[in-house]
PDB file of C-alpha atoms in Angstrom:
ATOM      1  CA  MET A  10     -17.392  -6.591 -10.539  1.00  0.00           C
ATOM      2  CA  LYS A  11     -18.707  -3.177  -9.537  1.00  0.00           C
ATOM      3  CA  VAL A  12     -21.444  -2.695  -6.944  1.00  0.00           C
ATOM      4  CA  GLU A  13     -23.148   0.531  -5.925  1.00  0.00           C
ATOM      5  CA  ILE A  14     -23.510   1.112  -2.187  1.00  0.00           C
ATOM      6  CA  GLU A  15     -25.166   4.291  -0.949  1.00  0.00           C
ATOM      7  CA  ASN A  16     -24.418   6.066  -4.234  1.00  0.00           C
ATOM      8  CA  LYS A  17     -20.778   5.034  -4.115  1.00  0.00           C
ATOM      9  CA  MET A  18     -19.469   2.663  -6.782  1.00  0.00           C
ATOM     10  CA  ILE A  19     -16.991   0.145  -5.397  1.00  0.00           C
ATOM     11  CA  LYS A  20     -14.877  -2.391  -7.263  1.00  0.00           C
ATOM     12  CA  VAL A  21     -14.879  -5.985  -6.050  1.00  0.00           C
ATOM     13  CA  ASP A  22     -12.661  -8.904  -7.102  1.00  0.00           C
ATOM     14  CA  VAL A  23     -14.531 -12.221  -6.945  1.00  0.00           C
ATOM     15  CA  GLN A  24     -12.712 -15.509  -6.425  1.00  0.00           C
ATOM     16  CA  TYR A  25     -14.533 -18.825  -6.863  1.00  0.00           C
ATOM     17  CA  GLY A  26     -13.288 -22.017  -5.261  1.00  0.00           C
ATOM     18  CA  ASN A  27     -13.990 -25.189  -3.316  1.00  0.00           C
ATOM     19  CA  ARG A  28     -15.453 -23.588  -0.243  1.00  0.00           C
ATOM     20  CA  LYS A  29     -18.753 -23.812   1.623  1.00  0.00           C
ATOM     21  CA  LYS A  30     -19.275 -20.187   2.629  1.00  0.00           C
ATOM     22  CA  LEU A  31     -18.932 -16.777   1.014  1.00  0.00           C
ATOM     23  CA  SER A  32     -16.558 -14.316   2.680  1.00  0.00           C
ATOM     24  CA  ILE A  33     -15.629 -10.659   2.136  1.00  0.00           C
ATOM     25  CA  HIS A  34     -12.106  -9.357   2.733  1.00  0.00           C
ATOM     26  CA  ILE A  35     -10.834  -5.763   2.682  1.00  0.00           C
ATOM     27  CA  ASP A  36      -7.046  -5.331   2.744  1.00  0.00           C
ATOM     28  CA  SER A  37      -5.016  -2.354   3.930  1.00  0.00           C
ATOM     29  CA  PHE A  38      -5.063  -0.853   0.411  1.00  0.00           C
ATOM     30  CA  GLY A  39      -8.894  -0.795   0.432  1.00  0.00           C
ATOM     31  CA  PHE A  40      -9.130  -3.585  -2.137  1.00  0.00           C
ATOM     32  CA  ILE A  41     -12.241  -5.710  -1.671  1.00  0.00           C
ATOM     33  CA  THR A  42     -12.193  -9.447  -2.385  1.00  0.00           C
ATOM     34  CA  VAL A  43     -15.160 -11.803  -2.262  1.00  0.00           C
ATOM     35  CA  LYS A  44     -14.365 -15.491  -1.938  1.00  0.00           C
ATOM     36  CA  ALA A  45     -17.351 -17.594  -2.994  1.00  0.00           C
ATOM     37  CA  PRO A  46     -18.224 -21.270  -3.558  1.00  0.00           C
ATOM     38  CA  LYS A  47     -18.239 -22.448  -7.146  1.00  0.00           C
ATOM     39  CA  ASP A  48     -21.406 -21.700  -9.107  1.00  0.00           C
ATOM     40  CA  THR A  49     -22.419 -18.882  -6.760  1.00  0.00           C
ATOM     41  CA  SER A  50     -24.634 -16.542  -8.758  1.00  0.00           C
ATOM     42  CA  GLN A  51     -23.843 -12.889  -9.273  1.00  0.00           C
ATOM     43  CA  GLU A  52     -27.123 -11.997  -7.582  1.00  0.00           C
ATOM     44  CA  VAL A  53     -26.052 -13.788  -4.394  1.00  0.00           C
ATOM     45  CA  ILE A  54     -22.688 -12.039  -4.402  1.00  0.00           C
ATOM     46  CA  VAL A  55     -24.234  -8.616  -4.954  1.00  0.00           C
ATOM     47  CA  SER A  56     -26.751  -9.303  -2.174  1.00  0.00           C
ATOM     48  CA  ALA A  57     -23.940 -10.271   0.229  1.00  0.00           C
ATOM     49  CA  ILE A  58     -22.020  -7.106  -0.586  1.00  0.00           C
ATOM     50  CA  GLU A  59     -25.088  -4.918  -0.176  1.00  0.00           C
ATOM     51  CA  SER A  60     -26.025  -6.528   3.152  1.00  0.00           C
ATOM     52  CA  ASN A  61     -22.505  -5.772   4.397  1.00  0.00           C
ATOM     53  CA  GLY A  62     -22.494  -2.350   2.734  1.00  0.00           C
ATOM     54  CA  LYS A  63     -22.345  -0.311   5.911  1.00  0.00           C
ATOM     55  CA  ARG A  64     -19.367  -2.271   7.273  1.00  0.00           C
ATOM     56  CA  ILE A  65     -17.561  -2.092   3.936  1.00  0.00           C
ATOM     57  CA  LEU A  66     -17.998   1.670   3.601  1.00  0.00           C
ATOM     58  CA  GLU A  67     -16.942   2.237   7.202  1.00  0.00           C
ATOM     59  CA  LYS A  68     -13.761   0.202   6.666  1.00  0.00           C
ATOM     60  CA  ILE A  69     -12.919   2.032   3.449  1.00  0.00           C
ATOM     61  CA  HIS A  70     -13.511   5.347   5.213  1.00  0.00           C
ATOM     62  CA  GLU A  71     -11.207   4.316   8.073  1.00  0.00           C
ATOM     63  CA  ILE A  72      -8.439   3.511   5.601  1.00  0.00           C
ATOM     64  CA  GLU A  73      -8.890   6.794   3.750  1.00  0.00           C
ATOM     65  CA  VAL A  74      -8.941   8.836   6.988  1.00  0.00           C
ATOM     66  CA  ALA A  75      -5.915   7.009   8.381  1.00  0.00           C
ATOM     67  CA  ARG A  76      -3.926   8.078   5.343  1.00  0.00           C
ATOM     68  CA  GLU A  77      -5.052  11.695   5.519  1.00  0.00           C
ATOM     69  CA  ILE A  78      -4.629  12.520   9.210  1.00  0.00           C
ATOM     70  CA  PRO A  79      -1.234  14.170   9.598  1.00  0.00           C
ATOM     71  CA  LYS A  80       0.758  13.841  12.814  1.00  0.00           C
ATOM     72  CA  ALA A  81       2.019  17.154  14.159  1.00  0.00           C
ATOM     73  CA  ARG A  82       5.763  17.484  13.617  1.00  0.00           C
ATOM     74  CA  GLU A  83       8.287  19.948  14.926  1.00  0.00           C
ATOM     75  CA  TYR A  84      10.550  21.302  12.219  1.00  0.00           C
ATOM     76  CA  HIS A  85      13.863  21.841  13.985  1.00  0.00           C
ATOM     77  CA  ALA A  86      17.073  19.845  14.411  1.00  0.00           C
ATOM     78  CA  GLN A  87      15.644  17.763  17.280  1.00  0.00           C
ATOM     79  CA  GLY A  88      12.269  17.170  15.633  1.00  0.00           C
ATOM     80  CA  LYS A  89      11.588  13.478  15.064  1.00  0.00           C
ATOM     81  CA  PHE A  90      10.579  11.932  11.725  1.00  0.00           C
ATOM     82  CA  LEU A  91      10.120   8.358  10.546  1.00  0.00           C
ATOM     83  CA  TYR A  92      12.648   6.731   8.265  1.00  0.00           C
ATOM     84  CA  LEU A  93      12.662   2.980   7.553  1.00  0.00           C
ATOM     85  CA  GLY A  94      10.381   2.366  10.492  1.00  0.00           C
ATOM     86  CA  LYS A  95      12.441   4.260  13.055  1.00  0.00           C
ATOM     87  CA  GLU A  96      12.147   7.755  14.448  1.00  0.00           C
ATOM     88  CA  CYS A  97      15.154   9.891  13.572  1.00  0.00           C
ATOM     89  CA  PHE A  98      16.093  13.438  14.447  1.00  0.00           C
ATOM     90  CA  LEU A  99      15.581  15.810  11.544  1.00  0.00           C
ATOM     91  CA  HIS A 100      19.273  16.702  11.484  1.00  0.00           C
ATOM     92  CA  GLU A 101      20.079  13.030  10.929  1.00  0.00           C
ATOM     93  CA  LEU A 102      18.083  13.055   7.697  1.00  0.00           C
ATOM     94  CA  ILE A 103      18.756  16.476   6.184  1.00  0.00           C
ATOM     95  CA  ASP A 104      20.705  19.639   6.846  1.00  0.00           C
ATOM     96  CA  SER A 105      18.507  21.545   9.305  1.00  0.00           C
ATOM     97  CA  SER A 106      20.773  24.471  10.158  1.00  0.00           C
ATOM     98  CA  GLU A 107      19.413  27.996   9.813  1.00  0.00           C
ATOM     99  CA  LEU A 108      16.494  27.020   7.578  1.00  0.00           C
ATOM    100  CA  ASN A 109      12.838  27.998   7.991  1.00  0.00           C
ATOM    101  CA  GLU A 110      10.001  25.497   8.257  1.00  0.00           C
ATOM    102  CA  GLU A 111       8.884  25.827   4.642  1.00  0.00           C
ATOM    103  CA  VAL A 112      12.383  25.042   3.328  1.00  0.00           C
ATOM    104  CA  LEU A 113      12.808  22.162   5.781  1.00  0.00           C
ATOM    105  CA  LYS A 114       9.525  20.612   4.660  1.00  0.00           C
ATOM    106  CA  ARG A 115      10.505  20.931   1.027  1.00  0.00           C
ATOM    107  CA  ASN A 116      13.964  19.454   1.580  1.00  0.00           C
ATOM    108  CA  LEU A 117      12.584  16.633   3.729  1.00  0.00           C
ATOM    109  CA  LYS A 118      10.107  15.702   1.018  1.00  0.00           C
ATOM    110  CA  LYS A 119      12.937  15.586  -1.520  1.00  0.00           C
ATOM    111  CA  PHE A 120      14.873  13.351   0.861  1.00  0.00           C
ATOM    112  CA  TYR A 121      11.949  10.917   1.148  1.00  0.00           C
ATOM    113  CA  ILE A 122      11.353  10.867  -2.603  1.00  0.00           C
ATOM    114  CA  ASN A 123      15.007  10.242  -3.442  1.00  0.00           C
ATOM    115  CA  SER A 124      15.397   7.633  -0.661  1.00  0.00           C
ATOM    116  CA  CYS A 125      12.244   5.820  -1.712  1.00  0.00           C
ATOM    117  CA  LYS A 126      13.408   5.727  -5.328  1.00  0.00           C
ATOM    118  CA  THR A 127      16.789   4.273  -4.366  1.00  0.00           C
ATOM    119  CA  ILE A 128      15.364   1.692  -1.972  1.00  0.00           C
ATOM    120  CA  VAL A 129      12.512   0.603  -4.240  1.00  0.00           C
ATOM    121  CA  GLU A 130      14.789   0.186  -7.237  1.00  0.00           C
ATOM    122  CA  GLU A 131      17.225  -1.914  -5.194  1.00  0.00           C
ATOM    123  CA  ARG A 132      14.436  -4.141  -3.816  1.00  0.00           C
ATOM    124  CA  ILE A 133      12.856  -4.557  -7.270  1.00  0.00           C
ATOM    125  CA  LYS A 134      16.153  -5.902  -8.582  1.00  0.00           C
ATOM    126  CA  VAL A 135      16.071  -8.561  -5.870  1.00  0.00           C
ATOM    127  CA  TYR A 136      12.486  -9.716  -6.347  1.00  0.00           C
ATOM    128  CA  GLN A 137      12.115  -9.369 -10.095  1.00  0.00           C
ATOM    129  CA  LYS A 138      14.711 -12.141 -10.405  1.00  0.00           C
ATOM    130  CA  GLN A 139      12.647 -14.443  -8.176  1.00  0.00           C
ATOM    131  CA  LEU A 140       9.417 -13.619  -9.979  1.00  0.00           C
ATOM    132  CA  LYS A 141      11.021 -13.500 -13.427  1.00  0.00           C
ATOM    133  CA  VAL A 142       9.314 -10.229 -14.337  1.00  0.00           C
ATOM    134  CA  LYS A 143      10.561  -6.789 -15.166  1.00  0.00           C
ATOM    135  CA  PRO A 144       8.629  -3.503 -15.001  1.00  0.00           C
ATOM    136  CA  LYS A 145       8.856  -1.112 -17.907  1.00  0.00           C
ATOM    137  CA  ILE A 146       8.758   2.063 -15.806  1.00  0.00           C
ATOM    138  CA  ILE A 147       9.199   2.778 -12.092  1.00  0.00           C
ATOM    139  CA  GLU A 148       7.890   6.043 -10.657  1.00  0.00           C
ATOM    140  CA  ILE A 149       7.791   7.535  -7.174  1.00  0.00           C
ATOM    141  CA  VAL A 150       4.641   9.552  -6.611  1.00  0.00           C
ATOM    142  CA  GLU A 151       2.635  11.386  -3.965  1.00  0.00           C
ATOM    143  CA  SER A 152      -0.634   9.679  -3.106  1.00  0.00           C
ATOM    144  CA  LYS A 153      -3.168   9.720  -0.287  1.00  0.00           C
ATOM    145  CA  ALA A 154      -4.954   6.605  -1.534  1.00  0.00           C
ATOM    146  CA  LYS A 155      -2.355   4.008  -2.529  1.00  0.00           C
ATOM    147  CA  TRP A 156       1.002   2.692  -1.446  1.00  0.00           C
ATOM    148  CA  GLY A 157       1.673   1.327  -4.898  1.00  0.00           C
ATOM    149  CA  SER A 158       0.039   0.530  -8.225  1.00  0.00           C
ATOM    150  CA  CYS A 159       0.627  -1.393 -11.444  1.00  0.00           C
ATOM    151  CA  SER A 160      -0.770  -0.346 -14.826  1.00  0.00           C
ATOM    152  CA  SER A 161      -1.486  -2.507 -17.871  1.00  0.00           C
ATOM    153  CA  ASP A 162       1.541  -0.998 -19.651  1.00  0.00           C
ATOM    154  CA  ARG A 163       3.825  -2.448 -16.922  1.00  0.00           C
ATOM    155  CA  LYS A 164       4.427   0.815 -15.105  1.00  0.00           C
ATOM    156  CA  LEU A 165       4.846   0.540 -11.337  1.00  0.00           C
ATOM    157  CA  THR A 166       4.309   3.496  -9.064  1.00  0.00           C
ATOM    158  CA  PHE A 167       5.179   3.764  -5.383  1.00  0.00           C
ATOM    159  CA  ASN A 168       4.143   6.265  -2.720  1.00  0.00           C
ATOM    160  CA  TYR A 169       7.228   8.168  -1.516  1.00  0.00           C
ATOM    161  CA  ARG A 170       5.975   7.846   2.072  1.00  0.00           C
ATOM    162  CA  LEU A 171       7.038   4.193   1.906  1.00  0.00           C
ATOM    163  CA  ALA A 172      10.518   5.437   2.831  1.00  0.00           C
ATOM    164  CA  MET A 173       9.092   5.867   6.346  1.00  0.00           C
ATOM    165  CA  ALA A 174       8.149   2.177   6.614  1.00  0.00           C
ATOM    166  CA  PRO A 175      10.373  -0.728   7.732  1.00  0.00           C
ATOM    167  CA  ILE A 176      12.257  -2.341   4.892  1.00  0.00           C
ATOM    168  CA  GLU A 177      10.198  -5.562   5.128  1.00  0.00           C
ATOM    169  CA  VAL A 178       7.005  -3.542   4.610  1.00  0.00           C
ATOM    170  CA  ILE A 179       8.553  -1.825   1.588  1.00  0.00           C
ATOM    171  CA  ASP A 180       9.446  -5.296   0.328  1.00  0.00           C
ATOM    172  CA  TYR A 181       5.810  -6.357   0.644  1.00  0.00           C
ATOM    173  CA  VAL A 182       4.565  -3.447  -1.477  1.00  0.00           C
ATOM    174  CA  VAL A 183       7.309  -4.124  -4.043  1.00  0.00           C
ATOM    175  CA  ILE A 184       6.373  -7.829  -4.200  1.00  0.00           C
ATOM    176  CA  HIS A 185       2.676  -6.956  -4.362  1.00  0.00           C
ATOM    177  CA  GLU A 186       3.108  -4.716  -7.393  1.00  0.00           C
ATOM    178  CA  LEU A 187       5.589  -7.026  -9.147  1.00  0.00           C
ATOM    179  CA  CYS A 188       3.079  -9.865  -8.776  1.00  0.00           C
ATOM    180  CA  HIS A 189       0.560  -7.700 -10.614  1.00  0.00           C
ATOM    181  CA  LEU A 190       2.786  -8.016 -13.669  1.00  0.00           C
ATOM    182  CA  LEU A 191       1.758 -11.698 -13.581  1.00  0.00           C
ATOM    183  CA  HIS A 192      -1.793 -11.334 -12.270  1.00  0.00           C
ATOM    184  CA  MET A 193      -3.551  -7.952 -12.672  1.00  0.00           C
ATOM    185  CA  ASN A 194      -6.435  -8.917 -10.412  1.00  0.00           C
ATOM    186  CA  HIS A 195      -6.404  -9.896  -6.726  1.00  0.00           C
ATOM    187  CA  ASP A 196      -7.406 -13.449  -7.499  1.00  0.00           C
ATOM    188  CA  ARG A 197      -6.280 -16.628  -5.781  1.00  0.00           C
ATOM    189  CA  SER A 198      -3.316 -17.028  -8.132  1.00  0.00           C
ATOM    190  CA  PHE A 199      -2.133 -13.527  -7.288  1.00  0.00           C
ATOM    191  CA  TRP A 200      -2.182 -14.037  -3.512  1.00  0.00           C
ATOM    192  CA  ARG A 201      -0.617 -17.481  -3.870  1.00  0.00           C
ATOM    193  CA  ARG A 202       2.273 -15.910  -5.771  1.00  0.00           C
ATOM    194  CA  VAL A 203       2.677 -13.134  -3.199  1.00  0.00           C
ATOM    195  CA  GLY A 204       2.641 -15.742  -0.421  1.00  0.00           C
ATOM    196  CA  SER A 205       5.249 -17.860  -2.184  1.00  0.00           C
ATOM    197  CA  ILE A 206       7.726 -14.973  -1.855  1.00  0.00           C
ATOM    198  CA  MET A 207       6.492 -13.530   1.449  1.00  0.00           C
ATOM    199  CA  PRO A 208       4.436 -16.027   3.500  1.00  0.00           C
ATOM    200  CA  ASP A 209       3.707 -13.470   6.259  1.00  0.00           C
ATOM    201  CA  TYR A 210       2.495 -10.747   3.899  1.00  0.00           C
ATOM    202  CA  LYS A 211      -0.700 -10.297   5.914  1.00  0.00           C
ATOM    203  CA  GLU A 212       1.366  -8.963   8.793  1.00  0.00           C
ATOM    204  CA  LYS A 213       2.778  -6.322   6.489  1.00  0.00           C
ATOM    205  CA  GLU A 214      -0.734  -5.402   5.345  1.00  0.00           C
ATOM    206  CA  GLU A 215      -1.752  -5.043   8.961  1.00  0.00           C
ATOM    207  CA  TYR A 216       1.215  -2.768   9.609  1.00  0.00           C
ATOM    208  CA  LEU A 217       0.170  -0.423   6.824  1.00  0.00           C
ATOM    209  CA  ALA A 218      -3.442  -0.439   7.997  1.00  0.00           C
ATOM    210  CA  ARG A 219      -2.489   0.271  11.607  1.00  0.00           C
ATOM    211  CA  TYR A 220       0.454   2.647  11.241  1.00  0.00           C
ATOM    212  CA  GLY A 221      -0.024   4.146   7.795  1.00  0.00           C
ATOM    213  CA  HIS A 222      -1.504   7.329   9.307  1.00  0.00           C
ATOM    214  CA  SER A 223       1.731   8.017  11.193  1.00  0.00           C
ATOM    215  CA  MET A 224       3.799   7.797   8.023  1.00  0.00           C
ATOM    216  CA  SER A 225       3.462  11.518   7.345  1.00  0.00           C
ATOM    217  CA  PHE A 226       5.364  14.723   8.001  1.00  0.00           C
TER     218      PHE A 226
END
C-alpha cells in the first residue's frame, strides 16, 4: 500500500491478524509496517497512517540523516576507523605510509568493499543452507539509504559499510535479505522466518538505527 503524506509518497506493508488494535512500526531500514485486526478497512488504515504522518516522516528523516552525517576522521597511521564493530588504527587496516589523504580514502574504501564481499559471501554460505535458498547474484554497493536489498530476480545487494559493523549485525542483514528470497514483503511470515534463525534480530535493528551514522569514514 502507498500513502501520500505531505506530498511524499511512502510505501507501507500491511499485516492482518488476530489482534485488537492497529499498530505502526518503522524499522531501522525505514520500512513501515502496519499490523491491523482482520477485516480492517483500507480507509481506516490510511486514516491511521495520516494521523501519525508527522511522527512517521520525522522518524524516516532521522534515519536518513543518521546515514548521511559523516564522523570526522583523521587520515594518518594513528587515525581510528571502524572494522567489524571495533575501532582500529588506520595502519592496521591498510598501508598508510607516505600516502596523502585522497589516496588513503580511496584505498580504505577498497578495503571495506573487498572485506564486505568476503564476509558477506562467507555468511551467506552458512545461512542459505539453513533457509534452503540461494541467491542468483551477490553485489557490494555504495548506498546512503539501505544496508541491503533483494530484487525479484534473486539479486542481493549489500552496503559496503556493513564491514564496519559487528559480525552479528552483518549476519542479521544477510539473514534479512536471504529471507526475502522466500517472502518479498515484510509480512508476518517474513519476520517469523527471520526470527526462527535470529530470535534477537530486533537488537540488531536497534544497533543499525543507533550507530549507523558512525559507520562512515
